[in-house]
Short mmCIF file of C-alpha atoms in Angstrom, two decimals:
data_model
loop_
_atom_site.label_atom_id
_atom_site.label_comp_id
_atom_site.label_asym_id
_atom_site.label_seq_id
_atom_site.Cartn_x
_atom_site.Cartn_y
_atom_site.Cartn_z
CA MET A 122 4.09 27.15 -16.44
CA THR A 123 1.23 27.11 -18.63
CA GLY A 124 -2.48 28.13 -17.82
CA ILE A 125 -3.71 24.75 -16.64
CA GLU A 126 -1.01 24.41 -14.23
CA GLU A 127 -1.39 27.81 -12.78
CA TYR A 128 -5.50 26.88 -12.35
CA PHE A 129 -4.60 23.46 -10.44
CA ARG A 130 -1.69 25.28 -8.28
CA HIS A 131 -4.47 27.95 -7.55
CA LEU A 132 -7.18 25.22 -6.84
CA ALA A 133 -5.11 23.54 -4.35
CA GLU A 134 -4.31 26.57 -2.48
CA GLU A 135 -7.93 27.52 -2.16
CA TYR A 136 -9.28 23.93 -1.48
CA PRO A 137 -6.59 21.65 0.44
CA ARG A 138 -8.52 18.45 -0.50
CA TRP A 139 -8.44 18.78 -4.05
CA ASN A 140 -4.61 18.96 -4.97
CA PHE A 141 -4.30 17.91 -8.39
CA ILE A 142 -0.70 18.05 -7.61
CA TRP A 143 0.33 15.50 -10.50
CA LEU A 144 -0.94 18.29 -12.97
CA TYR A 145 1.08 20.77 -12.10
CA ASP A 146 4.21 19.06 -10.47
CA GLU A 147 6.44 17.38 -13.03
CA LYS A 148 7.76 14.82 -10.41
CA GLN A 149 4.69 13.74 -9.26
CA ALA A 150 3.36 13.75 -12.73
CA GLY A 151 6.33 11.35 -13.55
CA ARG A 152 5.55 8.90 -10.85
CA ILE A 153 2.04 8.64 -12.29
CA LEU A 154 3.03 8.19 -15.57
CA SER A 155 5.50 5.48 -14.83
CA GLY A 156 2.95 3.78 -12.39
CA LEU A 157 0.39 4.11 -15.60
CA PHE A 158 3.22 2.27 -17.93
CA MET A 159 4.20 -0.50 -15.37
CA THR A 160 0.14 -1.32 -15.03
CA ILE A 161 0.06 -1.35 -19.12
CA ARG A 162 2.85 -3.62 -19.14
CA LEU A 163 1.38 -5.98 -16.49
CA SER A 164 -1.75 -5.81 -18.16
CA ILE A 165 -0.72 -6.82 -21.73
CA ALA A 166 1.73 -9.54 -20.32
CA CYS A 167 -0.71 -11.29 -17.91
CA VAL A 168 -3.46 -11.11 -20.76
CA ILE A 169 -1.68 -12.78 -23.16
CA LEU A 170 0.21 -15.37 -20.69
CA SER A 171 -3.17 -16.18 -19.12
CA VAL A 172 -5.07 -16.76 -22.01
CA VAL A 173 -2.16 -18.77 -23.80
CA LEU A 174 -1.84 -21.09 -20.58
CA GLY A 175 -5.67 -21.26 -20.66
CA VAL A 176 -5.79 -22.67 -24.25
CA LEU A 177 -3.15 -25.09 -23.30
CA GLY A 178 -4.68 -26.35 -20.14
CA ALA A 179 -8.03 -26.59 -21.80
CA TRP A 180 -6.73 -28.88 -24.50
CA LEU A 181 -4.38 -31.02 -21.71
CA GLN A 182 -7.67 -31.34 -19.64
CA GLY A 183 -9.10 -33.47 -22.47
CA ALA A 184 -5.77 -35.63 -22.57
CA ARG A 185 -5.90 -39.39 -22.53
CA SER A 186 -3.58 -39.75 -19.80
CA ARG A 187 -5.16 -39.67 -16.25
CA TRP A 188 -2.02 -38.17 -15.06
CA VAL A 189 -1.96 -35.15 -17.32
CA ARG A 190 -5.71 -34.74 -16.48
CA ALA A 191 -5.16 -34.79 -12.80
CA VAL A 192 -2.17 -32.22 -12.69
CA VAL A 193 -4.37 -29.83 -14.85
CA GLN A 194 -7.13 -30.21 -12.45
CA GLY A 195 -4.59 -30.05 -9.17
CA TYR A 196 -3.49 -26.63 -10.96
CA ILE A 197 -6.80 -25.32 -11.30
CA GLN A 198 -7.90 -26.10 -7.87
CA PHE A 199 -5.14 -24.58 -6.46
CA PHE A 200 -4.98 -21.14 -8.28
CA ARG A 201 -8.96 -20.62 -8.70
CA ASN A 202 -9.78 -21.36 -4.99
CA THR A 203 -6.64 -19.51 -3.24
CA PRO A 204 -6.85 -15.71 -3.05
CA PRO A 205 -4.27 -13.83 -5.60
CA LEU A 206 -3.31 -11.49 -2.95
CA VAL A 207 -1.73 -14.60 -0.89
CA GLN A 208 -0.46 -16.36 -4.18
CA LEU A 209 1.48 -13.07 -4.95
CA LEU A 210 3.23 -13.14 -1.23
CA PHE A 211 3.87 -16.90 -1.27
CA PHE A 212 5.57 -16.52 -4.47
CA TYR A 213 7.58 -13.34 -4.22
CA PHE A 214 8.66 -14.14 -0.40
CA ALA A 215 8.36 -18.08 -0.21
CA LEU A 216 9.61 -19.11 -3.93
CA GLY A 217 11.67 -16.24 -4.64
CA GLN A 218 14.23 -17.71 -2.51
CA PHE A 219 14.76 -20.78 -4.30
CA THR A 220 15.03 -19.24 -7.43
CA PRO A 221 18.46 -18.44 -8.87
CA SER A 222 20.04 -14.83 -8.14
CA TYR A 223 22.96 -13.38 -8.53
CA SER A 224 24.98 -10.68 -6.64
CA PRO A 225 26.47 -7.38 -7.72
CA ASP A 226 28.00 -6.33 -4.59
CA GLY A 227 28.28 -9.61 -2.32
CA TRP A 228 25.09 -8.80 -0.34
CA LEU A 229 22.27 -8.08 -2.69
CA GLU A 230 21.22 -11.18 -4.06
CA ILE A 231 18.90 -9.78 -7.05
CA PRO A 232 16.57 -12.89 -8.34
CA ILE A 233 16.51 -13.69 -11.78
CA ILE A 234 13.05 -13.43 -11.42
CA SER A 235 12.09 -9.86 -10.39
CA ASN A 236 8.93 -8.75 -8.31
CA VAL A 237 7.64 -7.66 -11.69
CA GLY A 238 8.38 -11.47 -13.14
CA TRP A 239 6.68 -12.99 -10.24
CA ALA A 240 3.55 -10.37 -10.37
CA ILE A 241 3.19 -11.45 -14.14
CA ILE A 242 3.89 -15.06 -13.07
CA SER A 243 1.28 -15.47 -10.40
CA LEU A 244 -1.37 -13.11 -11.57
CA SER A 245 -1.19 -14.95 -15.36
CA PHE A 246 -1.32 -18.51 -13.43
CA PHE A 247 -4.20 -17.45 -11.34
CA ALA A 248 -6.12 -15.93 -14.25
CA ALA A 249 -4.98 -19.14 -16.63
CA ALA A 250 -6.89 -20.96 -14.21
CA PHE A 251 -10.10 -19.25 -14.40
CA ASN A 252 -9.56 -19.19 -18.44
CA MET A 253 -8.88 -23.09 -18.58
CA GLU A 254 -12.39 -23.49 -17.17
CA ILE A 255 -13.90 -20.83 -19.52
CA PHE A 256 -12.49 -22.70 -22.66
CA ARG A 257 -13.29 -26.44 -21.23
CA ALA A 258 -17.03 -24.69 -21.06
CA GLY A 259 -16.49 -23.82 -24.60
CA ILE A 260 -15.18 -27.18 -25.87
CA GLU A 261 -17.87 -29.09 -24.25
CA ALA A 262 -20.42 -26.91 -25.81
CA VAL A 263 -19.10 -28.09 -29.40
CA PRO A 264 -21.18 -31.15 -30.40
CA ASP A 265 -19.79 -34.61 -30.32
CA ALA A 266 -21.05 -35.31 -33.84
CA THR A 267 -18.87 -32.68 -35.26
CA GLN A 268 -15.93 -33.89 -33.35
CA GLU A 269 -16.53 -37.41 -34.52
CA ALA A 270 -17.32 -36.03 -37.96
CA ALA A 271 -13.65 -34.53 -37.96
CA GLU A 272 -12.06 -37.95 -36.64
CA SER A 273 -13.88 -39.91 -39.57
CA LEU A 274 -12.24 -37.76 -41.86
CA GLY A 275 -8.72 -39.14 -40.56
CA MET A 276 -7.94 -36.00 -38.56
CA SER A 277 -5.98 -36.12 -35.62
CA ARG A 278 -6.77 -35.39 -31.95
CA ALA A 279 -4.33 -32.50 -32.34
CA GLN A 280 -5.96 -31.52 -35.77
CA THR A 281 -9.39 -31.98 -34.45
CA TYR A 282 -8.66 -29.49 -31.61
CA GLY A 283 -6.81 -26.84 -33.60
CA TYR A 284 -9.03 -27.13 -36.93
CA ILE A 285 -12.26 -27.94 -35.49
CA VAL A 286 -13.19 -27.82 -31.76
CA PHE A 287 -10.93 -25.04 -30.52
CA PRO A 288 -12.36 -22.29 -33.38
CA LEU A 289 -15.84 -23.01 -32.73
CA ALA A 290 -15.16 -23.20 -28.62
CA LEU A 291 -13.35 -19.83 -28.66
CA ARG A 292 -16.51 -18.29 -30.24
CA VAL A 293 -18.70 -19.30 -27.14
CA SER A 294 -16.05 -18.30 -24.68
CA ILE A 295 -15.34 -15.00 -25.52
CA PRO A 296 -18.03 -13.29 -23.41
CA ALA A 297 -16.97 -15.07 -20.09
CA LEU A 298 -13.41 -14.77 -21.22
CA ASN A 299 -13.93 -10.93 -21.57
CA ASN A 300 -15.28 -10.96 -17.98
CA ASN A 301 -12.25 -12.99 -16.78
CA LEU A 302 -9.71 -10.83 -18.53
CA VAL A 303 -11.36 -7.30 -17.10
CA ASN A 304 -11.02 -8.93 -13.87
CA LEU A 305 -7.34 -9.60 -14.47
CA VAL A 306 -6.57 -5.82 -15.70
CA LYS A 307 -7.92 -5.04 -12.14
CA THR A 308 -6.27 -7.58 -10.09
CA THR A 309 -2.95 -5.97 -11.13
CA THR A 310 -3.33 -3.67 -8.54
CA GLN A 311 -2.56 -6.21 -6.19
CA ALA A 312 1.14 -6.40 -7.25
CA TYR A 313 1.40 -3.70 -4.97
CA ALA A 314 1.86 -5.86 -2.20
CA ILE A 315 5.20 -6.95 -3.46
CA ALA A 316 6.36 -3.18 -4.23
CA VAL A 317 5.54 -3.54 -8.04
CA PRO A 318 5.58 0.24 -8.90
CA GLU A 319 2.29 -0.26 -10.73
CA LEU A 320 -0.18 2.73 -10.87
CA LEU A 321 -1.84 2.04 -7.54
CA TYR A 322 1.65 1.66 -5.70
CA GLU A 323 2.82 5.54 -7.40
CA SER A 324 -0.60 6.64 -6.61
CA VAL A 325 -0.65 5.39 -2.74
CA SER A 326 3.04 6.85 -2.96
CA VAL A 327 1.73 10.37 -4.15
CA TRP A 328 -0.82 10.51 -1.62
CA ASN A 329 1.13 9.82 1.30
CA ASP A 330 3.64 12.34 0.48
CA PHE A 331 0.65 15.02 0.00
CA PRO A 332 -2.23 13.83 1.80
CA SER A 333 -3.78 16.62 0.26
CA ALA A 334 -3.68 14.82 -3.17
CA GLN A 335 -6.00 11.74 -1.76
CA TYR A 336 -9.08 12.44 -3.62
CA PRO A 337 -8.06 13.80 -6.98
CA THR A 338 -5.54 10.51 -7.30
CA MET A 339 -8.15 8.32 -6.37
CA LEU A 340 -10.63 9.73 -9.05
CA LEU A 341 -7.28 9.67 -11.11
CA LEU A 342 -7.32 5.65 -10.59
CA PHE A 343 -11.09 5.39 -11.19
CA VAL A 344 -10.83 6.94 -14.70
CA VAL A 345 -7.77 5.23 -15.47
CA TYR A 346 -9.33 1.95 -15.17
CA ILE A 347 -12.40 2.53 -16.60
CA GLY A 348 -10.22 3.54 -19.84
CA LEU A 349 -7.95 0.66 -19.52
CA VAL A 350 -10.72 -1.79 -18.89
CA GLY A 351 -12.91 0.04 -21.62
CA ILE A 352 -9.99 -0.41 -24.24
CA LEU A 353 -9.66 -4.30 -23.66
CA VAL A 354 -13.31 -4.44 -23.87
CA LEU A 355 -13.56 -2.60 -27.18
CA GLY A 356 -10.84 -4.85 -28.92
CA MET A 357 -12.66 -7.99 -27.11
CA ASN A 358 -15.79 -6.93 -28.49
CA GLY A 359 -14.65 -6.20 -32.16
CA TRP A 360 -12.46 -9.61 -31.99
CA GLU A 361 -16.13 -11.17 -31.53
CA ARG A 362 -17.62 -9.25 -34.02
CA ARG A 363 -14.94 -10.42 -36.58
CA MET A 364 -14.97 -14.16 -35.34
CA LYS A 365 -18.87 -14.33 -36.25
CA ILE A 366 -19.76 -17.35 -38.33
CA PRO A 367 -23.45 -16.49 -39.97
CA GLY A 368 -25.39 -19.44 -38.79
CA TYR A 369 -23.40 -20.29 -35.98
CA GLY A 370 -25.45 -18.74 -33.53
CA VAL A 371 -23.83 -17.95 -29.99
CA MET B 300 -10.04 16.95 -20.26
CA LEU B 301 -10.11 20.45 -18.55
CA LYS B 302 -13.77 20.54 -18.93
CA PHE B 303 -14.13 17.80 -17.25
CA PHE B 304 -11.54 18.54 -14.18
CA SER B 305 -13.33 22.38 -13.67
CA GLY B 306 -16.36 20.07 -13.59
CA LEU B 307 -14.68 18.18 -11.00
CA ALA B 308 -13.26 21.05 -8.93
CA ALA B 309 -16.80 22.74 -8.82
CA ALA B 310 -18.06 19.57 -6.92
CA ALA B 311 -15.03 20.03 -4.80
CA LEU B 312 -15.72 23.33 -3.82
CA LEU B 313 -19.38 22.22 -3.23
CA MET B 314 -18.29 19.38 -0.99
CA SER B 315 -15.45 21.34 0.89
CA SER B 316 -17.45 24.68 1.52
CA THR B 317 -18.67 23.40 4.90
CA SER B 318 -15.43 22.93 6.29
CA ALA B 319 -14.03 25.84 5.04
CA ILE B 320 -16.55 28.06 7.31
CA ALA B 321 -16.37 25.72 10.13
CA ALA B 322 -14.90 28.06 12.60
CA GLU B 323 -16.91 28.22 15.89
CA CYS B 324 -16.48 25.02 17.77
CA SER B 325 -19.25 22.22 17.56
CA ASN B 326 -17.22 19.77 19.74
CA ASP B 327 -18.93 17.02 17.86
CA THR B 328 -16.26 14.48 18.92
CA TRP B 329 -16.02 15.18 22.20
CA LYS B 330 -19.71 14.90 22.92
CA LYS B 331 -19.95 11.62 20.96
CA ILE B 332 -17.21 10.21 22.95
CA MET B 333 -18.92 10.83 26.28
CA GLU B 334 -22.37 9.86 25.08
CA ARG B 335 -20.92 6.65 24.06
CA GLY B 336 -18.92 6.43 27.01
CA LYS B 337 -16.24 4.73 24.97
CA ILE B 338 -13.19 6.67 22.99
CA VAL B 339 -11.61 4.43 19.97
CA VAL B 340 -7.83 5.48 19.77
CA GLY B 341 -6.19 4.37 16.64
CA VAL B 342 -2.37 2.81 17.44
CA LYS B 343 0.05 1.18 15.52
CA ALA B 344 0.13 -2.73 15.86
CA ASP B 345 3.45 -3.20 14.30
CA TYR B 346 5.82 -0.98 15.47
CA LYS B 347 7.48 -2.35 18.67
CA PRO B 348 7.65 -0.91 21.50
CA TRP B 349 5.37 1.89 20.31
CA GLY B 350 2.04 -0.23 19.71
CA PHE B 351 2.40 -4.17 18.88
CA ARG B 352 0.44 -7.21 19.62
CA ASP B 353 1.45 -9.57 22.37
CA THR B 354 0.88 -12.98 22.14
CA SER B 355 -2.30 -13.19 23.03
CA GLY B 356 -3.10 -10.59 19.87
CA ASP B 357 -3.95 -7.70 22.33
CA ILE B 358 -2.29 -4.61 21.21
CA ILE B 359 0.17 -3.33 23.92
CA GLY B 360 2.96 -1.21 24.02
CA MET B 361 3.83 2.93 24.81
CA GLU B 362 1.17 4.55 22.70
CA PRO B 363 -1.75 2.22 24.08
CA ASP B 364 -0.62 3.03 27.58
CA MET B 365 -1.27 6.77 26.41
CA ALA B 366 -4.54 6.06 25.11
CA ARG B 367 -5.47 4.22 28.14
CA ASP B 368 -4.39 7.42 30.42
CA VAL B 369 -6.34 9.56 27.97
CA ALA B 370 -9.53 7.44 28.54
CA GLU B 371 -9.08 7.01 31.99
CA THR B 372 -8.83 10.91 32.37
CA MET B 373 -11.88 11.44 30.46
CA GLY B 374 -13.72 8.73 32.19
CA VAL B 375 -14.57 6.84 29.23
CA GLU B 376 -13.94 2.87 28.18
CA LEU B 377 -10.84 2.50 25.69
CA GLU B 378 -11.21 0.68 22.27
CA LEU B 379 -7.90 0.37 20.36
CA MET B 380 -8.12 0.29 16.78
CA PRO B 381 -4.96 -0.77 14.57
CA VAL B 382 -3.98 1.59 11.99
CA VAL B 383 -1.26 1.77 9.25
CA SER B 384 0.51 4.77 7.81
CA SER B 385 -1.11 5.28 4.74
CA ASN B 386 -4.57 4.95 6.38
CA ARG B 387 -4.42 6.77 9.64
CA MET B 388 -5.25 9.99 8.59
CA GLN B 389 -8.18 8.97 6.57
CA PHE B 390 -9.45 6.73 9.38
CA LEU B 391 -9.54 9.88 11.78
CA GLU B 392 -11.03 12.29 9.16
CA GLN B 393 -13.76 9.91 8.48
CA GLY B 394 -14.77 9.43 12.24
CA GLN B 395 -13.67 5.59 12.42
CA ILE B 396 -11.20 6.85 15.30
CA ASP B 397 -11.71 9.70 17.72
CA LEU B 398 -8.04 10.04 18.22
CA MET B 399 -5.05 8.94 16.77
CA ILE B 400 -1.72 8.12 18.65
CA ALA B 401 0.31 6.57 15.91
CA THR B 402 3.93 7.31 15.60
CA MET B 403 2.98 9.89 13.32
CA THR B 404 5.54 12.78 12.50
CA ASP B 405 4.25 16.31 12.53
CA ARG B 406 4.46 17.69 9.14
CA PRO B 407 2.62 21.00 7.47
CA ASP B 408 0.91 19.35 4.75
CA ARG B 409 -0.64 16.71 7.55
CA ARG B 410 -1.54 19.71 9.53
CA ALA B 411 -3.93 20.77 6.81
CA ILE B 412 -5.64 17.29 7.35
CA VAL B 413 -5.96 16.33 11.01
CA GLY B 414 -5.70 18.60 13.92
CA ILE B 415 -2.27 18.13 15.56
CA PRO B 416 -2.08 19.65 19.10
CA GLY B 417 0.89 20.58 20.74
CA PRO B 418 2.98 20.07 22.21
CA ALA B 419 4.86 17.13 20.76
CA TYR B 420 5.47 13.79 22.54
CA TYR B 421 8.46 12.37 20.92
CA THR B 422 10.63 12.74 18.05
CA SER B 423 12.57 10.79 15.95
CA GLY B 424 14.58 10.72 13.17
CA THR B 425 15.61 8.70 10.01
CA ASN B 426 17.85 5.90 9.62
CA ILE B 427 18.57 2.77 8.38
CA MET B 428 19.22 -0.92 9.59
CA SER B 429 21.82 -2.41 7.16
CA PRO B 430 24.03 -5.48 7.19
CA LYS B 431 27.37 -4.82 9.07
CA ALA B 432 29.33 -6.76 6.26
CA LEU B 433 28.03 -3.85 3.82
CA GLY B 434 29.79 -1.14 6.24
CA PHE B 435 27.60 1.88 5.26
CA THR B 436 29.18 5.17 6.97
CA GLU B 437 27.23 7.88 5.02
CA TRP B 438 23.77 8.39 3.28
CA GLU B 439 26.03 8.90 -0.07
CA ASP B 440 26.97 5.34 0.12
CA LEU B 441 23.05 4.28 -0.62
CA ARG B 442 23.03 6.19 -4.04
CA GLY B 443 21.50 4.28 -6.40
CA LYS B 444 20.53 1.56 -4.45
CA PRO B 445 17.59 -0.15 -3.51
CA VAL B 446 16.31 0.51 0.10
CA CYS B 447 13.31 -1.13 1.57
CA GLY B 448 10.77 0.95 3.53
CA ILE B 449 7.10 1.02 4.02
CA GLN B 450 4.68 3.27 2.11
CA GLY B 451 3.54 6.15 3.74
CA ALA B 452 6.85 7.28 5.50
CA PHE B 453 7.35 10.77 4.83
CA TYR B 454 10.99 10.43 4.53
CA ASN B 455 10.70 8.10 1.50
CA GLN B 456 10.78 11.01 -0.94
CA ILE B 457 12.98 13.16 0.95
CA VAL B 458 15.77 10.54 0.60
CA GLU B 459 15.02 9.91 -2.81
CA ASP B 460 15.63 13.40 -4.13
CA ARG B 461 18.62 13.66 -1.56
CA TYR B 462 20.65 11.02 -2.14
CA GLY B 463 19.17 9.28 -4.92
CA VAL B 464 18.13 6.11 -2.86
CA GLN B 465 16.02 3.60 -4.79
CA ILE B 466 13.25 3.19 -2.31
CA VAL B 467 11.10 -0.16 -2.38
CA ALA B 468 7.91 0.82 -0.22
CA PHE B 469 5.85 -2.54 1.52
CA GLY B 470 2.50 -2.13 3.09
CA GLY B 471 3.88 -3.05 6.29
CA THR B 472 7.13 -3.50 8.35
CA ALA B 473 6.93 -7.16 8.54
CA GLU B 474 7.39 -7.24 4.89
CA ALA B 475 9.95 -4.46 4.75
CA LYS B 476 12.05 -6.56 7.05
CA GLN B 477 11.71 -9.68 5.29
CA ALA B 478 12.60 -8.56 2.21
CA LEU B 479 15.65 -7.16 4.30
CA ARG B 480 16.65 -10.50 5.46
CA ASP B 481 16.01 -12.00 1.80
CA LYS B 482 18.55 -9.81 0.39
CA LYS B 483 16.18 -7.94 -1.71
CA CYS B 484 17.88 -4.59 -0.68
CA VAL B 485 20.67 -3.31 1.10
CA ALA B 486 19.18 -1.64 3.85
CA TYR B 487 15.73 -0.97 5.68
CA ILE B 488 14.81 2.54 6.14
CA TYR B 489 12.91 3.68 9.07
CA ASP B 490 12.68 5.68 12.46
CA ASP B 491 15.82 5.30 14.39
CA SER B 492 13.81 4.67 17.63
CA ALA B 493 12.38 1.78 16.12
CA ILE B 494 15.55 0.30 14.23
CA GLY B 495 17.28 0.94 17.73
CA SER B 496 14.84 -1.54 19.64
CA ASP B 497 14.70 -3.79 16.74
CA ILE B 498 18.64 -4.34 17.26
CA ALA B 499 18.28 -4.11 20.73
CA SER B 500 15.86 -7.30 20.19
CA GLY B 501 18.58 -9.54 19.70
CA ASN B 502 16.99 -10.52 16.38
CA TRP B 503 19.60 -8.58 13.87
CA ASP B 504 23.03 -9.28 14.98
CA ASP B 505 24.39 -9.30 12.02
CA PHE B 506 22.76 -5.62 11.46
CA GLU B 507 23.73 -2.18 12.46
CA MET B 508 22.50 1.25 12.70
CA PRO B 509 25.52 3.10 11.15
CA LEU B 510 24.31 6.21 9.57
CA ALA B 511 23.79 9.77 11.45
CA SER B 512 19.77 9.86 11.89
CA GLU B 513 18.26 12.85 9.80
CA ASP B 514 15.34 15.04 9.83
CA ASP B 515 14.84 14.70 13.87
CA SER B 516 11.07 15.51 13.64
CA PRO B 517 8.42 15.86 16.49
CA TRP B 518 5.66 13.25 16.89
CA GLY B 519 2.27 14.32 17.04
CA LEU B 520 -0.85 12.87 17.90
CA ALA B 521 -3.96 13.79 16.39
CA VAL B 522 -7.58 14.88 16.89
CA PRO B 523 -10.01 15.69 13.85
CA LEU B 524 -9.17 19.05 12.58
CA ALA B 525 -12.05 20.63 13.51
CA GLU B 526 -11.57 20.12 16.95
CA ARG B 527 -7.71 21.24 16.74
CA ASN B 528 -8.84 24.42 18.79
CA CYS B 529 -11.55 23.21 20.74
CA LEU B 530 -12.45 21.26 23.73
CA PHE B 531 -10.52 18.06 22.61
CA GLY B 532 -7.75 19.47 20.94
CA ARG B 533 -7.27 21.59 23.92
CA PHE B 534 -7.50 18.92 26.17
CA MET B 535 -4.55 16.75 24.43
CA SER B 536 -2.58 19.89 24.24
CA GLY B 537 -3.24 19.40 28.18
CA MET B 538 -2.84 15.96 28.23
CA GLN B 539 0.95 16.10 26.51
CA TYR B 540 1.94 18.69 28.84
CA ALA B 541 1.11 16.83 31.83
CA TRP B 542 2.95 13.63 30.27
CA HIS B 543 5.98 15.96 30.37
CA SER B 544 5.68 17.73 33.38
CA GLU B 545 5.09 14.89 35.31
CA GLY B 546 7.48 12.66 33.58
CA THR B 547 4.97 10.05 32.43
CA LEU B 548 6.62 9.45 29.23
CA ILE B 549 10.01 8.87 30.70
CA GLU B 550 8.49 6.26 32.96
CA LEU B 551 6.72 4.93 29.83
CA GLU B 552 9.98 4.91 28.08
CA LYS B 553 11.89 2.81 30.59
CA LYS B 554 8.91 0.68 31.05
CA TRP B 555 8.86 -0.19 27.34
CA GLY B 556 12.82 -0.16 26.81
CA VAL B 557 12.69 2.67 24.55
CA LYS B 558 16.28 4.01 24.27
CA PRO B 559 16.35 7.37 26.56
CA SER B 560 15.37 10.43 24.52
CA GLY B 561 17.10 13.64 24.99
CA PHE B 562 14.04 15.37 23.95
CA LEU B 563 11.95 14.11 26.48
CA GLN B 564 14.52 14.86 29.42
CA LYS B 565 14.73 18.49 27.93
CA MET B 566 10.69 18.55 28.08
CA HIS B 567 10.42 17.49 31.06
CA GLU B 568 12.68 20.27 32.34
CA ARG B 569 11.44 22.95 30.51
CA MET B 570 7.71 21.89 31.79
CA ALA B 571 8.49 20.94 35.32
CA ASP B 572 6.59 22.59 37.86
CA HIS B 573 8.02 25.49 39.21
CA LEU B 574 7.33 26.06 42.39
CA ALA B 575 8.44 22.41 43.10
CA SER B 576 11.71 23.25 43.64
CA GLU B 577 11.70 25.96 45.65
#
């Protein structure tokens, strides 16, 4: 046992409220690490998927077809205006019954979409609804004259969107997108409700088994989320700087 | 990193020094209850028949009845507050509830956080509810298989370590049981007494409780840690003694349709009035 482990074991004996058990007990450390790994996986998957969906949705919002616009609008209203926790439970328990499943032992029906899969889908769709509105705001900030100029050069709608409108809109959108993605990373904790073994789930399991480890584990949660969100924000800020166009003031 | 943690530890030291010294009785909780004229008791609201909601939303059951008796004996009003396994100890510690009677197993690490006055009022073991079709006969049959349970149960880690069971823990019993019905796991792990009453309810006809119960452990009610050996803790010891000796718990067991427990019978005999039989 190293000195650090010894120190925290001793601390726990002395002050039963401050049992940093995951610093000296291998099994608990493993739980925390696997939870952390799951949280990172969830965060990365949801951030990417929600941004892709957001870009797509914002483009479809400007579609010529009234029906496409109505569908996108309906999607946004549904996902933005209902609680993410309820969405998670509904997706996993209600919709989960209709997805195809396979059965290895005659009883278990393992759905093709696992609880982790549902968490990624549900949280990404939730964040994507906000992203669409964020990108729409960016798109509306691009002057009509710029678009008309592109059209007059003979560019198609897709080309105008891809080469002119979206790159400019993105620059306007980044600060708001930043906010939403930070929220998304924190919202991954709600996957706890459908037993996705992410960091909060594992932490709660640790402090249920060792009530004395509750305060230290909560502290760990704060530190980890500050760290994760910090990394995301640093990355986003760097991106924002690199995307800066001299003279294009935002 | 280490520096950060030692700084934290120093802060912890300051915070916990007050509770470490507290040796004499201040009886704060008892006084608070008496001044307020009301006792707030934390009970389960999703654990039939120990504590559950009736159709009008009121919390009823065996433990609410016990809480009512406590309030009547103290001559104060009763307020029931629903708690779950993962927050009940914190509620008590922080004073949101004065007393906890919430199907809690008495464990050494819990005694470090809340005051559990003896004697225990009930015992239960760990068992599973599984589909008859699977025909489990022993715990080893569950190795490597997903079993639905709830967050906060002490046996989750025990069965993981002992039998390699893969626990999928939900926030409440409703979600865990729903997941079993949806065939997301091969069994639902819980206290044998609650599973027994689930099966007796007639809603789980294709399911059974096939294993030998493990880790039969006493259930404790809890008062704040500082009150453990003071007025309130001693009073609750007395209440539990009286419930055993007068057969109150056996009557409640009958009233709420709990499977008669050998433990209650034994305690009733052991604590019976030694002069009454002469």
